[in-house]
Coordinates of N, CA and C in Angstrom, one line a residue:
X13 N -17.6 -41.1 -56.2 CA -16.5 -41.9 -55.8 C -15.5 -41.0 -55.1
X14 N -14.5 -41.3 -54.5 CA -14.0 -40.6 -53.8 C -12.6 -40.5 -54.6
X15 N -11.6 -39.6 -54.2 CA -10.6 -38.5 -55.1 C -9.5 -39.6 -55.3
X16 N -9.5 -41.1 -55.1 CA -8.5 -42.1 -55.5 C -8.7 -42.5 -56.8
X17 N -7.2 -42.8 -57.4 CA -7.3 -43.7 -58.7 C -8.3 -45.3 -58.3
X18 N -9.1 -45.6 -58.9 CA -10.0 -47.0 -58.8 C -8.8 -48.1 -59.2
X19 N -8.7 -48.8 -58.0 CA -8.1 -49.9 -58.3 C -9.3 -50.6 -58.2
X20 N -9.1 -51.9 -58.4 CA -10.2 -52.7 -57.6 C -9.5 -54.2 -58.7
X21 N -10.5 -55.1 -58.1 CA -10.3 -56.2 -58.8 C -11.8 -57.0 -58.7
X22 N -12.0 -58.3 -59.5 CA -13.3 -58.7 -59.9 C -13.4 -60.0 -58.7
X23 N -14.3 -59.5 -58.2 CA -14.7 -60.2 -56.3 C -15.7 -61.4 -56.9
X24 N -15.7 -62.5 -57.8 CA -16.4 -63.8 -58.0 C -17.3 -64.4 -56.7
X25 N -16.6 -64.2 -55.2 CA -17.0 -65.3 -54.4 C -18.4 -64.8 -54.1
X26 N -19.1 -65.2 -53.4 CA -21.1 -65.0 -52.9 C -20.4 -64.1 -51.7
X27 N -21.5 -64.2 -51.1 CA -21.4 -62.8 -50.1 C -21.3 -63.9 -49.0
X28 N -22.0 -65.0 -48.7 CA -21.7 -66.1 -48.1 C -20.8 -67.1 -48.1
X29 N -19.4 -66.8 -48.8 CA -17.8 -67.3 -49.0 C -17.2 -66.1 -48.2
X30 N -17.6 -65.0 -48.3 CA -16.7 -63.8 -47.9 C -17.1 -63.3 -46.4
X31 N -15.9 -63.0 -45.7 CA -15.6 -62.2 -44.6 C -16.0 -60.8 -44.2
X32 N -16.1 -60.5 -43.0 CA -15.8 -58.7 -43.0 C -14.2 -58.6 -43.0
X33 N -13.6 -59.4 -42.2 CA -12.0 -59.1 -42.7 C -11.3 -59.4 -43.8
X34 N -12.2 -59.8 -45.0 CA -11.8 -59.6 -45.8 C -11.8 -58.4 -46.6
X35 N -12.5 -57.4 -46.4 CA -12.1 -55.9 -46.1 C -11.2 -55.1 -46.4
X36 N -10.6 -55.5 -44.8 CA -9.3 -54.9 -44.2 C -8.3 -55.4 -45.2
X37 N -8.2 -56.8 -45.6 CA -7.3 -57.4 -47.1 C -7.0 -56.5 -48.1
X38 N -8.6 -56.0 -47.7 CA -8.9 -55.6 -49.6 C -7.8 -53.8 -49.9
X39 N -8.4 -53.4 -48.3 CA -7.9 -51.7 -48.4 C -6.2 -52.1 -48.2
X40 N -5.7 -52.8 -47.1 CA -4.5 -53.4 -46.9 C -3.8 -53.1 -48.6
X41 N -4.3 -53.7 -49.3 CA -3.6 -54.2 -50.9 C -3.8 -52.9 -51.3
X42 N -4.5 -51.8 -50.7 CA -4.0 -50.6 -51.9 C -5.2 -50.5 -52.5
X43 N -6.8 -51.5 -52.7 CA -7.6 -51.4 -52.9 C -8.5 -50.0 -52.9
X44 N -9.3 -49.1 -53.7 CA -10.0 -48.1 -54.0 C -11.9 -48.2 -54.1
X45 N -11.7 -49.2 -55.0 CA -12.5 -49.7 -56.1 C -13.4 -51.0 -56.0
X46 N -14.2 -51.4 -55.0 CA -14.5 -52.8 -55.3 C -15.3 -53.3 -55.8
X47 N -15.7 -54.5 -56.5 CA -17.0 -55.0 -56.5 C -17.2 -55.8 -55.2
X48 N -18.5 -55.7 -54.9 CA -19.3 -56.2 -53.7 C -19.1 -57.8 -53.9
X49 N -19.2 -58.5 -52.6 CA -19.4 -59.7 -53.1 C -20.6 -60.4 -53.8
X50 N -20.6 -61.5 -54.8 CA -22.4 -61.6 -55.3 C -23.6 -61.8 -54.3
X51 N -24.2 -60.6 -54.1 CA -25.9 -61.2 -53.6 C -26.6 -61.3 -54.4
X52 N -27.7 -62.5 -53.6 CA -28.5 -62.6 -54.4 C -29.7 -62.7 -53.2
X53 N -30.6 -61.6 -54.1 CA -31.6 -61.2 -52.8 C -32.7 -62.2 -52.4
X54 N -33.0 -63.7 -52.8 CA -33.5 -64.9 -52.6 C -32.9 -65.4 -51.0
X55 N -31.1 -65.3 -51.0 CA -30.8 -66.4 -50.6 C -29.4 -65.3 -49.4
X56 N -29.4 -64.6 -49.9 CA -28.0 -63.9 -49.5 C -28.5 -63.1 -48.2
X57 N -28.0 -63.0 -47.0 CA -28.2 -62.0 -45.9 C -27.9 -60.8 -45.8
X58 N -29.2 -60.0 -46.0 CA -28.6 -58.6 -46.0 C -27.7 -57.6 -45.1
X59 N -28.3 -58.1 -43.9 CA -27.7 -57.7 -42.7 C -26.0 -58.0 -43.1
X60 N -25.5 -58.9 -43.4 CA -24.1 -59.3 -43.7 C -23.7 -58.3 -44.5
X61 N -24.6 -58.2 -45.8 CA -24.1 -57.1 -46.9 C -23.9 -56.3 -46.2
X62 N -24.7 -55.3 -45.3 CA -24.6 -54.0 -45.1 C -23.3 -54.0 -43.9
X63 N -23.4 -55.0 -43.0 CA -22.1 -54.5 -42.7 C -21.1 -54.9 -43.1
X64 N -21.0 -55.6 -44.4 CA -19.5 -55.4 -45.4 C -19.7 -53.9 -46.1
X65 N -20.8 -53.3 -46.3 CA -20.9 -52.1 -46.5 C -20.3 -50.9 -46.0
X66 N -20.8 -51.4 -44.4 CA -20.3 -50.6 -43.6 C -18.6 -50.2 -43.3
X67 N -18.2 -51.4 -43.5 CA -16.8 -51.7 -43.3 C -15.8 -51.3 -44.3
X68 N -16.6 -51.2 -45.4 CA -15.9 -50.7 -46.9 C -15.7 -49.2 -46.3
X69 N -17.2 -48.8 -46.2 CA -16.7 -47.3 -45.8 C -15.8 -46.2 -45.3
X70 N -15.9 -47.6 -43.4 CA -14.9 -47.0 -42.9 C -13.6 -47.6 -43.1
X71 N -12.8 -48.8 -43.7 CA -12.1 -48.2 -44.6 C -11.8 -47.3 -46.0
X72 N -12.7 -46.8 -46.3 CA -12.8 -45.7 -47.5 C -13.3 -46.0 -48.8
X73 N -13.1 -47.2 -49.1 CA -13.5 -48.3 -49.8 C -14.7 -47.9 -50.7
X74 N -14.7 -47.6 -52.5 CA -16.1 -47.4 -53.0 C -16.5 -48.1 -53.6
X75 N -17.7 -49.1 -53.5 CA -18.8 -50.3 -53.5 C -19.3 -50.4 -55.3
X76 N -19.0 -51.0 -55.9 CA -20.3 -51.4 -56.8 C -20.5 -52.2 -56.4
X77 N -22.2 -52.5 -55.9 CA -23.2 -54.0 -55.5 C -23.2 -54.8 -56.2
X78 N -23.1 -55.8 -56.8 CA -23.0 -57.2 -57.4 C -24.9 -57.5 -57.0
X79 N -25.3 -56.8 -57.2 CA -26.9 -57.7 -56.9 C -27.9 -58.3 -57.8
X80 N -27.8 -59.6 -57.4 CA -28.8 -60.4 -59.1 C -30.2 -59.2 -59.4
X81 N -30.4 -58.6 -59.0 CA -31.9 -57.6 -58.8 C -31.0 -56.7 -60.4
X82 N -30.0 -56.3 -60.1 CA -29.4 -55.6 -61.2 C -28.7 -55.7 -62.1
X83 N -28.3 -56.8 -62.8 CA -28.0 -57.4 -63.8 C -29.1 -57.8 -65.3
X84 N -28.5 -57.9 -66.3 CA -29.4 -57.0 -67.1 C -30.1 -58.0 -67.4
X85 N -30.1 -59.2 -67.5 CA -31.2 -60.3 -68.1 C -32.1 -59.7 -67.9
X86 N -33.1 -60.0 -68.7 CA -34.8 -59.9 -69.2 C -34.8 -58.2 -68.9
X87 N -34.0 -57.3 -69.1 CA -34.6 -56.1 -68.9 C -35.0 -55.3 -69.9
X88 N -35.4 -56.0 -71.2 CA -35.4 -55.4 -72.2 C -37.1 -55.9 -72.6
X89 N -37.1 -57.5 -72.1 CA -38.2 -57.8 -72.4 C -39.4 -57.9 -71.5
X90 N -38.9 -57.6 -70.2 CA -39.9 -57.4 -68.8 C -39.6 -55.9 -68.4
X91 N -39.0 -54.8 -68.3 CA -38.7 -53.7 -68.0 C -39.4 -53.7 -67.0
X92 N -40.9 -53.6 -66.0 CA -41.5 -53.1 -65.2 C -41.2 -54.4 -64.1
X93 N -40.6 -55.7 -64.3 CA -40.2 -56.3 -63.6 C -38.5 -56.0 -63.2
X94 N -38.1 -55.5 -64.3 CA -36.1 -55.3 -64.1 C -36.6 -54.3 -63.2
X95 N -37.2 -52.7 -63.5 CA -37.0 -51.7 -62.8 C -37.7 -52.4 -61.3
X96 N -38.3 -52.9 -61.1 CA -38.7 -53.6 -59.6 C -37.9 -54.0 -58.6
X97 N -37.1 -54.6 -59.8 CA -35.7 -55.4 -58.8 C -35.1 -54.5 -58.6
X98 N -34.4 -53.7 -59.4 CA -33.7 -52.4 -59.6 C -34.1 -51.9 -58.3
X99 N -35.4 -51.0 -58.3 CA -35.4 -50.5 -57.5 C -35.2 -51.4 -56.2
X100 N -35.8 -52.3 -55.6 CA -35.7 -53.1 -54.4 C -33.7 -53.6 -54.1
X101 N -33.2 -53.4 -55.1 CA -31.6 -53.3 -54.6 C -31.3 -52.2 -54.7
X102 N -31.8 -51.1 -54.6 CA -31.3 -49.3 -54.8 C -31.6 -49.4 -53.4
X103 N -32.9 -49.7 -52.9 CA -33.8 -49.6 -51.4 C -32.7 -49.8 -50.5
X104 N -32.5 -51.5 -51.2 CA -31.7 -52.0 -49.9 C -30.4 -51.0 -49.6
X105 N -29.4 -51.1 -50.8 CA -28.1 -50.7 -50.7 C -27.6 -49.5 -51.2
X106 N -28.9 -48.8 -52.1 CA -28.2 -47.6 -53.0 C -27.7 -46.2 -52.6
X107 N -28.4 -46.2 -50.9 CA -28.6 -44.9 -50.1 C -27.0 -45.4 -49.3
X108 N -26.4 -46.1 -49.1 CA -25.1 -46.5 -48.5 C -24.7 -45.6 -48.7
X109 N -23.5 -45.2 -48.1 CA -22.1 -43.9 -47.9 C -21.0 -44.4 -48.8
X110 N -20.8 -45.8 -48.9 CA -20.0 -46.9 -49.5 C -20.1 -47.0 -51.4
X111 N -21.5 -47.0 -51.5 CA -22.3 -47.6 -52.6 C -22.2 -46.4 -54.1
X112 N -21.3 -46.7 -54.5 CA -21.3 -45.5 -56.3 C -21.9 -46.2 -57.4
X113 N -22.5 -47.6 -57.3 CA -23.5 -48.0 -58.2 C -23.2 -49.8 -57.7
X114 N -24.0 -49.9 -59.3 CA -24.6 -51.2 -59.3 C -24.2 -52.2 -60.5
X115 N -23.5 -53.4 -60.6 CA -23.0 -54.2 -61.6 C -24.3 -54.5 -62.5
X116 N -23.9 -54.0 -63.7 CA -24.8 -54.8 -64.7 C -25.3 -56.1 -65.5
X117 N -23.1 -55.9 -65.6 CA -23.0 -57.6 -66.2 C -21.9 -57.7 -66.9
X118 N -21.4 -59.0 -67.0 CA -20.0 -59.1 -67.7 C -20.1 -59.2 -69.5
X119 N -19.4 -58.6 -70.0 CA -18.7 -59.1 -71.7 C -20.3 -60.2 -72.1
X120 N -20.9 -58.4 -72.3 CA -22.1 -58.8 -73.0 C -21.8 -59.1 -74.9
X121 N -22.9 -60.3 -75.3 CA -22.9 -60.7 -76.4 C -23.9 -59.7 -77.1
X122 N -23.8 -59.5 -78.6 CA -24.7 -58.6 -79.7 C -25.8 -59.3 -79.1
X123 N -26.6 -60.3 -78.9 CA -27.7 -60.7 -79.0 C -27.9 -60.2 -77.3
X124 N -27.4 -59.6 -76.7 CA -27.6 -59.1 -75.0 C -28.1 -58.0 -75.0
X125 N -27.7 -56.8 -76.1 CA -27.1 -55.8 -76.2 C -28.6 -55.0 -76.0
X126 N -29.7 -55.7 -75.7 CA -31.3 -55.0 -76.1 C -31.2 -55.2 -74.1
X127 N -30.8 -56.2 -74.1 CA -31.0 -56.1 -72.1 C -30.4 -55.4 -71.6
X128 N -28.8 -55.3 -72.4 CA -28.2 -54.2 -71.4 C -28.5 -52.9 -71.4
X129 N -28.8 -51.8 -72.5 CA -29.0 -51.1 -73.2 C -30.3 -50.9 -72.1
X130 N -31.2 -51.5 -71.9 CA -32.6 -51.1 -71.2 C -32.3 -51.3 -69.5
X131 N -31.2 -52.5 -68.9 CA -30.6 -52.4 -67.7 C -30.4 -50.9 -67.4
X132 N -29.0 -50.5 -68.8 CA -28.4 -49.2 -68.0 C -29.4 -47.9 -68.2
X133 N -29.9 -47.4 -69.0 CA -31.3 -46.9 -68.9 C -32.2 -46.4 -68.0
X134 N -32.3 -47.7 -67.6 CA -33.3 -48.2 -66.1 C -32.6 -47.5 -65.1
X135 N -31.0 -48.3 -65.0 CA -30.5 -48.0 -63.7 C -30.3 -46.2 -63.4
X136 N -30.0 -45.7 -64.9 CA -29.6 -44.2 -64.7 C -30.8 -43.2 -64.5
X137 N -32.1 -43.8 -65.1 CA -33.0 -43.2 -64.7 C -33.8 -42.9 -63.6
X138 N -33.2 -44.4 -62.5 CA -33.6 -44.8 -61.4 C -33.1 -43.9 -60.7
X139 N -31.4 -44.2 -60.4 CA -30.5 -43.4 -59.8 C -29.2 -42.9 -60.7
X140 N -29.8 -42.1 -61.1 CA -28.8 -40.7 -62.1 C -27.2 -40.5 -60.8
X141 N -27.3 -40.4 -59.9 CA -26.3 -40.5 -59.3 C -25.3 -41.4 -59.0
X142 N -26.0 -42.8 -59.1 CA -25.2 -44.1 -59.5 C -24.8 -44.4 -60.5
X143 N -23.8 -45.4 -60.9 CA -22.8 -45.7 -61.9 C -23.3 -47.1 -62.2
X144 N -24.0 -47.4 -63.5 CA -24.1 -48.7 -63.9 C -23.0 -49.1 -64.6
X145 N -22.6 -50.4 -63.5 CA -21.2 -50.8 -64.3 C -21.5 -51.9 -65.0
X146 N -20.7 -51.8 -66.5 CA -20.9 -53.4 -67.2 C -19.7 -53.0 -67.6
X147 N -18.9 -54.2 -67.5 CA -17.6 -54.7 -68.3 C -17.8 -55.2 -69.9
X148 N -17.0 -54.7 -70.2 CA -16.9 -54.7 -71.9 C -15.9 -56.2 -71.9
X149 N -16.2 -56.6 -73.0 CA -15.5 -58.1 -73.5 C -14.1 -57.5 -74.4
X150 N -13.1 -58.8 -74.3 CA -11.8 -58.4 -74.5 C -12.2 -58.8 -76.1
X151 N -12.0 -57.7 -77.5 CA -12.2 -57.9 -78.3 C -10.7 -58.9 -79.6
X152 N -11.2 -60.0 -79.6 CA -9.9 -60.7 -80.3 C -11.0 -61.6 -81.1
X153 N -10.0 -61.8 -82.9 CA -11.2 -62.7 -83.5 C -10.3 -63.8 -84.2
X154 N -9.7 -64.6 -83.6 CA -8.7 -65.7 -83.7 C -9.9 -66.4 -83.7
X155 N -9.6 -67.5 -84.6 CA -10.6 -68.8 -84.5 C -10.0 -69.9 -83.3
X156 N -11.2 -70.3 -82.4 CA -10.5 -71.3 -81.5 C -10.8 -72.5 -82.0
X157 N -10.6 -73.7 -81.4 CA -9.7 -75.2 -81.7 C -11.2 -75.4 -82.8
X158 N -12.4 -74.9 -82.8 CA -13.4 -75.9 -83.7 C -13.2 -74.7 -84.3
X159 N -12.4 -73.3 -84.6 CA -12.7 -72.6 -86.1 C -13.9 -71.9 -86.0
X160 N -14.3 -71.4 -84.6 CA -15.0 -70.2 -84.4 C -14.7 -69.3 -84.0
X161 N -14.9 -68.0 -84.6 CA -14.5 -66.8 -84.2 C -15.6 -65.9 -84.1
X162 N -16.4 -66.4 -83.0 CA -17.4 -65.4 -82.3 C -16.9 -64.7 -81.2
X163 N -15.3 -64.5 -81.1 CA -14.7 -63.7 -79.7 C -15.0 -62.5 -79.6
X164 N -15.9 -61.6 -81.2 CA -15.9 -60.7 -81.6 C -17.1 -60.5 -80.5
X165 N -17.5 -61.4 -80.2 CA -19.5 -61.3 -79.3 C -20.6 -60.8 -80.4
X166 N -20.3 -61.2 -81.8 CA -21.4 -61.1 -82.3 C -20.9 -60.0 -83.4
X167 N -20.1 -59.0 -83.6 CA -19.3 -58.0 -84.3 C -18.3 -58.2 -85.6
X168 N -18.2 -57.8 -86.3 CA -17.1 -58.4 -87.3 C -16.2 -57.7 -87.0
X169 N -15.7 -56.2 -86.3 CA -14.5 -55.9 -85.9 C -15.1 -54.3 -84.9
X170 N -14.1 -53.8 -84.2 CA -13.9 -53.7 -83.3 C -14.8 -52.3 -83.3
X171 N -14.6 -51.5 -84.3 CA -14.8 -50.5 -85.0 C -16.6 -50.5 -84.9
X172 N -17.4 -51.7 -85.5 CA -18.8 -51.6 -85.7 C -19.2 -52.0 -84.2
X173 N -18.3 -52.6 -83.3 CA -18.6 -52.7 -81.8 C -19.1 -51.5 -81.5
X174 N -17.7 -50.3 -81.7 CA -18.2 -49.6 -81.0 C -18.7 -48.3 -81.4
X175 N -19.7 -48.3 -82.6 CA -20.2 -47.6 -83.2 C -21.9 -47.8 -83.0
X176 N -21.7 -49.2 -82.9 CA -23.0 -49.8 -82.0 C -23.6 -49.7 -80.5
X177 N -22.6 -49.9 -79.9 CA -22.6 -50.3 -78.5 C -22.9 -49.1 -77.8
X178 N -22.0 -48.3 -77.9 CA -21.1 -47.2 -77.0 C -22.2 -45.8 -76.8
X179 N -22.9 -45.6 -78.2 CA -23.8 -44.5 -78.2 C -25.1 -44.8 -77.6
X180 N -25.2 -45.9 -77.4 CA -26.8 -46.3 -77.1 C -26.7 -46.9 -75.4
X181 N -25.4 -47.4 -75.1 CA -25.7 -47.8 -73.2 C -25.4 -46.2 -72.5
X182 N -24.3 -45.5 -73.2 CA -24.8 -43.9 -72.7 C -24.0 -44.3 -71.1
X183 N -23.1 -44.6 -71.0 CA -22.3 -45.0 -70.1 C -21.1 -44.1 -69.6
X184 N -21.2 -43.2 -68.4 CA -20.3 -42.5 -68.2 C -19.1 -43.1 -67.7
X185 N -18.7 -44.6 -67.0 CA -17.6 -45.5 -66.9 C -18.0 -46.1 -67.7
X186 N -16.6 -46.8 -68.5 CA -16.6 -48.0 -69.0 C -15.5 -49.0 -67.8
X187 N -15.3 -50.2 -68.6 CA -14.6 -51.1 -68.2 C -14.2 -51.9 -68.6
X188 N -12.8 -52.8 -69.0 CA -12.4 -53.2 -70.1 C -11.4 -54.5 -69.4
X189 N -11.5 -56.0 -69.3 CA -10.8 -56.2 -68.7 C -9.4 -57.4 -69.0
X190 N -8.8 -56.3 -69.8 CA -7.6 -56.7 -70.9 C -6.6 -56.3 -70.2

């Protein structure tokens, strides 16, 4: 990553909503940090990716890819199909000048925790130089209107979260987004 504080903010739209001058927006605002817009390597144009890639760069801009290839579903129970994808989005985007990793997945639940865990694994073993990012869920256990309090994601408090979680994704960023 390069020697700025990471700003960034969470980029929802497809890569086919988004601009290349949307970009120039992003650095304009003070931007560091972004997530990529979502591809999805079925449907999404690579050629587009790479030069919003490109554009990140030469504004300064450093990339986590948003690519369905790297998000953690089934990676615990297909592994030689996750690392496939994995690798076929490292191919496409991971060698980028732009590119410091790859989104894993948002405010994963206890019952996720076997996909993510083998996601980030995957991704570090793939590329030890990249950053698998997964956002951590905002930990609150208020009962909502029907009197459930699974806000915990499956945890009884915050403490067994991360006595569980934390040693086993082996995560040199976290991300928190409270």
């Amino acid at each position: 990553m390069n020697n700025k504080f990471p700003i960034g903010f969470w980029n929802y739209p497809s890569l086919e909503m988004t601009e290349l001058s949307d970009v120039d927006d992003w650095a304009d605002c003070g931007m560091t940090l972004i997530m990529s817009p979502q591809f999805n390597h079925e449907t999404s144009d690579k050629q587009k990716m790479l030069a919003l890639l490109d554009r990140c760069h030469e504004r300064n801009l450093d990339v986590i890819v948003c690519d369905s290839r790297a998000k953690w579903k089934g990676a615990s129970t297909d592994e030689k199909a996750y690392r496939k994808g994995y690798r076929e989005a490292y191919a496409d985007f991971g060698n980028h000048p732009a590119v410091v990793g790859f989104y894993v997945g948002d405010e994963p639940h206890k019952s996720d925790n076997e996909d993510v865990y083998a996601a980030c694994r995957i991704q570090l073993e793939e590329a030890p130089e990249k950053i698998p990012y997964l956002n951590l869920f905002p930990f609150y256990n208020v009962p909502d209107e029907f009197g459930h309090t699974d806000y915990a994601f499956g945890y009884k408090d915050y403490n067994e979260w991360i006595d569980d979680f934390i040693p086993k994704c082996k995560l040199s960023v976290l991300s928190y987004d409270r």
